[in-house]
């Protein structure tokens, strides 16, 4: 099993450009999450999904959109990138909510100039 | 809002010394998890604590959950270079099943 994979690993964008980050998991997990990690701020939840076709806002959703068209994939979109969105983005998945372990992908480093 | 304080932010220790990081919440917790992130890596689950006063051990690591379920600690005995990384607590509040991560404690080891 590959676990949780993320594409791309690294990307440089100019302000105003758009892009989509792809997360895929092969563990048949219901729950998927997108976090961003900035120095000194830990991990902050952007959006999450409790199942195929459903999404919900997390702690810092502004400037991002998500879609969960297939159970194994969770996409994070930036419609108009801003320098404040320079960060490391982690996707995670979990089997059930409430007590489950979250399994993280390797991360995507995004630099917005 | 609900806050999770993790202290210290950084810790430098000589190899072989002990290390402790603390996680404190102003609100009673449903449960707490601990994760480790190696430099350049991603968070990896270490353990989950659910019961008041719970203590769990993994080799040189000891995890404690406070009696009031508002705080937790991770203690490493006789640190090794493989312990380098950032340790995060991640908490769940009652009625809110999402994880809230602490800011992490970055551990560096002086050989």
Tab-separated table of N, CA, C and O in Angstrom, chain B residues 62-100:
chain	number	residue	atom	x	y	z
B	62	UNK	N	7.398	8.088	27.503
B	62	UNK	CA	6.296	7.957	28.450
B	62	UNK	C	5.312	9.084	28.221
B	62	UNK	O	5.694	10.255	28.200
B	63	UNK	N	4.056	8.706	28.037
B	63	UNK	CA	2.986	9.665	27.766
B	63	UNK	C	2.031	9.665	28.958
B	63	UNK	O	1.650	8.612	29.455
B	64	UNK	N	1.638	10.884	29.379
B	64	UNK	CA	0.697	10.990	30.493
B	64	UNK	C	-0.454	11.907	30.116
B	64	UNK	O	-0.261	12.926	29.430
B	65	UNK	N	-1.629	11.570	30.605
B	65	UNK	CA	-2.817	12.399	30.452
B	65	UNK	C	-3.222	12.850	31.842
B	65	UNK	O	-3.346	12.031	32.762
B	66	UNK	N	-3.422	14.140	32.030
B	66	UNK	CA	-3.719	14.666	33.350
B	66	UNK	C	-5.042	14.177	33.917
B	66	UNK	O	-5.943	13.777	33.184
B	67	UNK	N	-5.143	14.248	35.235
B	67	UNK	CA	-6.352	13.769	35.907
B	67	UNK	C	-7.588	14.552	35.463
B	67	UNK	O	-8.682	13.998	35.359
B	68	UNK	N	-7.410	15.843	35.211
B	68	UNK	CA	-8.530	16.677	34.781
B	68	UNK	C	-8.733	16.647	33.265
B	68	UNK	O	-9.632	17.321	32.744
B	69	UNK	N	-7.919	15.878	32.564
B	69	UNK	CA	-7.985	15.782	31.097
B	69	UNK	C	-7.872	17.150	30.432
B	69	UNK	O	-8.556	17.451	29.452
B	70	UNK	N	-6.975	17.984	30.984
B	70	UNK	CA	-6.717	19.281	30.365
B	70	UNK	C	-5.253	19.417	29.961
B	70	UNK	O	-4.875	20.396	29.316
B	71	UNK	N	-4.427	18.460	30.342
B	71	UNK	CA	-3.027	18.563	29.991
B	71	UNK	C	-2.424	17.189	29.791
B	71	UNK	O	-2.974	16.166	30.234
B	72	UNK	N	-1.284	17.198	29.112
B	72	UNK	CA	-0.599	15.946	28.796
B	72	UNK	C	0.894	16.229	28.680
B	72	UNK	O	1.312	17.371	28.473
B	73	UNK	N	1.683	15.188	28.847
B	73	UNK	CA	3.123	15.333	28.687
B	73	UNK	C	3.697	14.132	27.951
B	73	UNK	O	3.138	13.033	27.988
B	74	UNK	N	4.812	14.411	27.290
B	74	UNK	CA	5.603	13.369	26.635
B	74	UNK	C	7.013	13.470	27.189
B	74	UNK	O	7.623	14.548	27.123
B	75	UNK	N	7.499	12.398	27.761
B	75	UNK	CA	8.834	12.381	28.359
B	75	UNK	C	9.687	11.351	27.631
B	75	UNK	O	9.242	10.211	27.431
B	76	UNK	N	10.874	11.758	27.229
B	76	UNK	CA	11.821	10.830	26.605
B	76	UNK	C	13.010	10.671	27.546
B	76	UNK	O	13.640	11.657	27.947
B	77	UNK	N	13.310	9.444	27.889
B	77	UNK	CA	14.442	9.134	28.764
B	77	UNK	C	15.677	8.857	27.909
B	77	UNK	O	15.596	8.162	26.900
B	78	UNK	N	16.798	9.435	28.333
B	78	UNK	CA	18.084	9.171	27.661
B	78	UNK	C	17.976	9.348	26.155
B	78	UNK	O	18.060	8.385	25.385
B	79	UNK	N	17.829	10.591	25.740
B	79	UNK	CA	17.607	10.893	24.337
B	79	UNK	C	18.725	10.341	23.444
B	79	UNK	O	19.896	10.249	23.842
B	80	UNK	N	18.314	10.020	22.211
B	80	UNK	CA	19.249	9.567	21.192
B	80	UNK	C	19.093	10.451	19.962
B	80	UNK	O	18.083	11.143	19.820
B	81	UNK	N	20.054	10.393	19.061
B	81	UNK	CA	19.990	11.251	17.873
B	81	UNK	C	18.759	10.948	17.020
B	81	UNK	O	18.261	11.816	16.303
B	82	UNK	N	18.247	9.754	17.119
B	82	UNK	CA	17.047	9.385	16.358
B	82	UNK	C	15.783	10.062	16.898
B	82	UNK	O	14.732	10.017	16.262
B	83	UNK	N	15.886	10.698	18.071
B	83	UNK	CA	14.719	11.381	18.651
B	83	UNK	C	14.528	12.785	18.085
B	83	UNK	O	13.532	13.439	18.381
B	84	UNK	N	15.484	13.252	17.295
B	84	UNK	CA	15.396	14.599	16.719
B	84	UNK	C	14.103	14.761	15.926
B	84	UNK	O	13.701	13.877	15.176
B	85	UNK	N	13.472	15.910	16.098
B	85	UNK	CA	12.249	16.198	15.355
B	85	UNK	C	11.362	17.136	16.133
B	85	UNK	O	11.749	17.658	17.180
B	86	UNK	N	10.169	17.345	15.617
B	86	UNK	CA	9.180	18.171	16.294
B	86	UNK	C	8.052	17.276	16.782
B	86	UNK	O	7.529	16.460	16.024
B	87	UNK	N	7.704	17.450	18.043
B	87	UNK	CA	6.660	16.643	18.662
B	87	UNK	C	5.408	17.504	18.822
B	87	UNK	O	5.455	18.584	19.422
B	88	UNK	N	4.302	17.023	18.277
B	88	UNK	CA	3.035	17.737	18.334
B	88	UNK	C	2.034	16.971	19.184
B	88	UNK	O	1.916	15.753	19.057
B	89	UNK	N	1.309	17.708	20.013
B	89	UNK	CA	0.105	17.118	20.575
B	89	UNK	C	-1.056	17.530	19.671
B	89	UNK	O	-0.996	18.561	18.992
B	90	UNK	N	-2.075	16.715	19.641
B	90	UNK	CA	-3.269	16.998	18.852
B	90	UNK	C	-4.463	16.594	19.712
B	90	UNK	O	-4.553	15.447	20.147
B	91	UNK	N	-5.358	17.539	19.950
B	91	UNK	CA	-6.419	17.302	20.929
B	91	UNK	C	-7.777	17.276	20.262
B	91	UNK	O	-7.986	17.860	19.184
B	92	UNK	N	-8.684	16.571	20.919
B	92	UNK	CA	-10.103	16.608	20.531
B	92	UNK	C	-10.915	17.099	21.708
B	92	UNK	O	-10.736	16.629	22.837
B	93	UNK	N	-11.816	18.041	21.438
B	93	UNK	CA	-12.735	18.532	22.452
B	93	UNK	C	-14.060	17.800	22.316
B	93	UNK	O	-14.424	17.347	21.235
B	94	UNK	N	-14.790	17.715	23.418
B	94	UNK	CA	-16.109	17.086	23.362
B	94	UNK	C	-17.012	17.890	22.427
B	94	UNK	O	-17.050	19.110	22.476
B	95	UNK	N	-17.743	17.208	21.584
B	95	UNK	CA	-18.652	17.869	20.664
B	95	UNK	C	-17.972	18.440	19.432
B	95	UNK	O	-18.624	19.033	18.582
B	96	UNK	N	-16.664	18.297	19.333
B	96	UNK	CA	-15.928	18.775	18.159
B	96	UNK	C	-14.895	17.720	17.842
B	96	UNK	O	-13.842	17.661	18.463
B	97	UNK	N	-15.178	16.875	16.860
B	97	UNK	CA	-14.335	15.697	16.687
B	97	UNK	C	-13.097	15.948	15.842
B	97	UNK	O	-12.300	15.050	15.637
B	98	UNK	N	-12.914	17.182	15.355
B	98	UNK	CA	-11.719	17.468	14.584
B	98	UNK	C	-10.534	17.585	15.522
B	98	UNK	O	-10.648	17.957	16.678
B	99	UNK	N	-9.357	17.264	15.018
B	99	UNK	CA	-8.131	17.425	15.784
B	99	UNK	C	-7.663	18.875	15.737
B	99	UNK	O	-7.709	19.511	14.683
B	100	UNK	N	-7.220	19.376	16.880
B	100	UNK	CA	-6.565	20.682	16.941
B	100	UNK	C	-5.132	20.441	17.371
B	100	UNK	O	-4.889	19.887	18.448
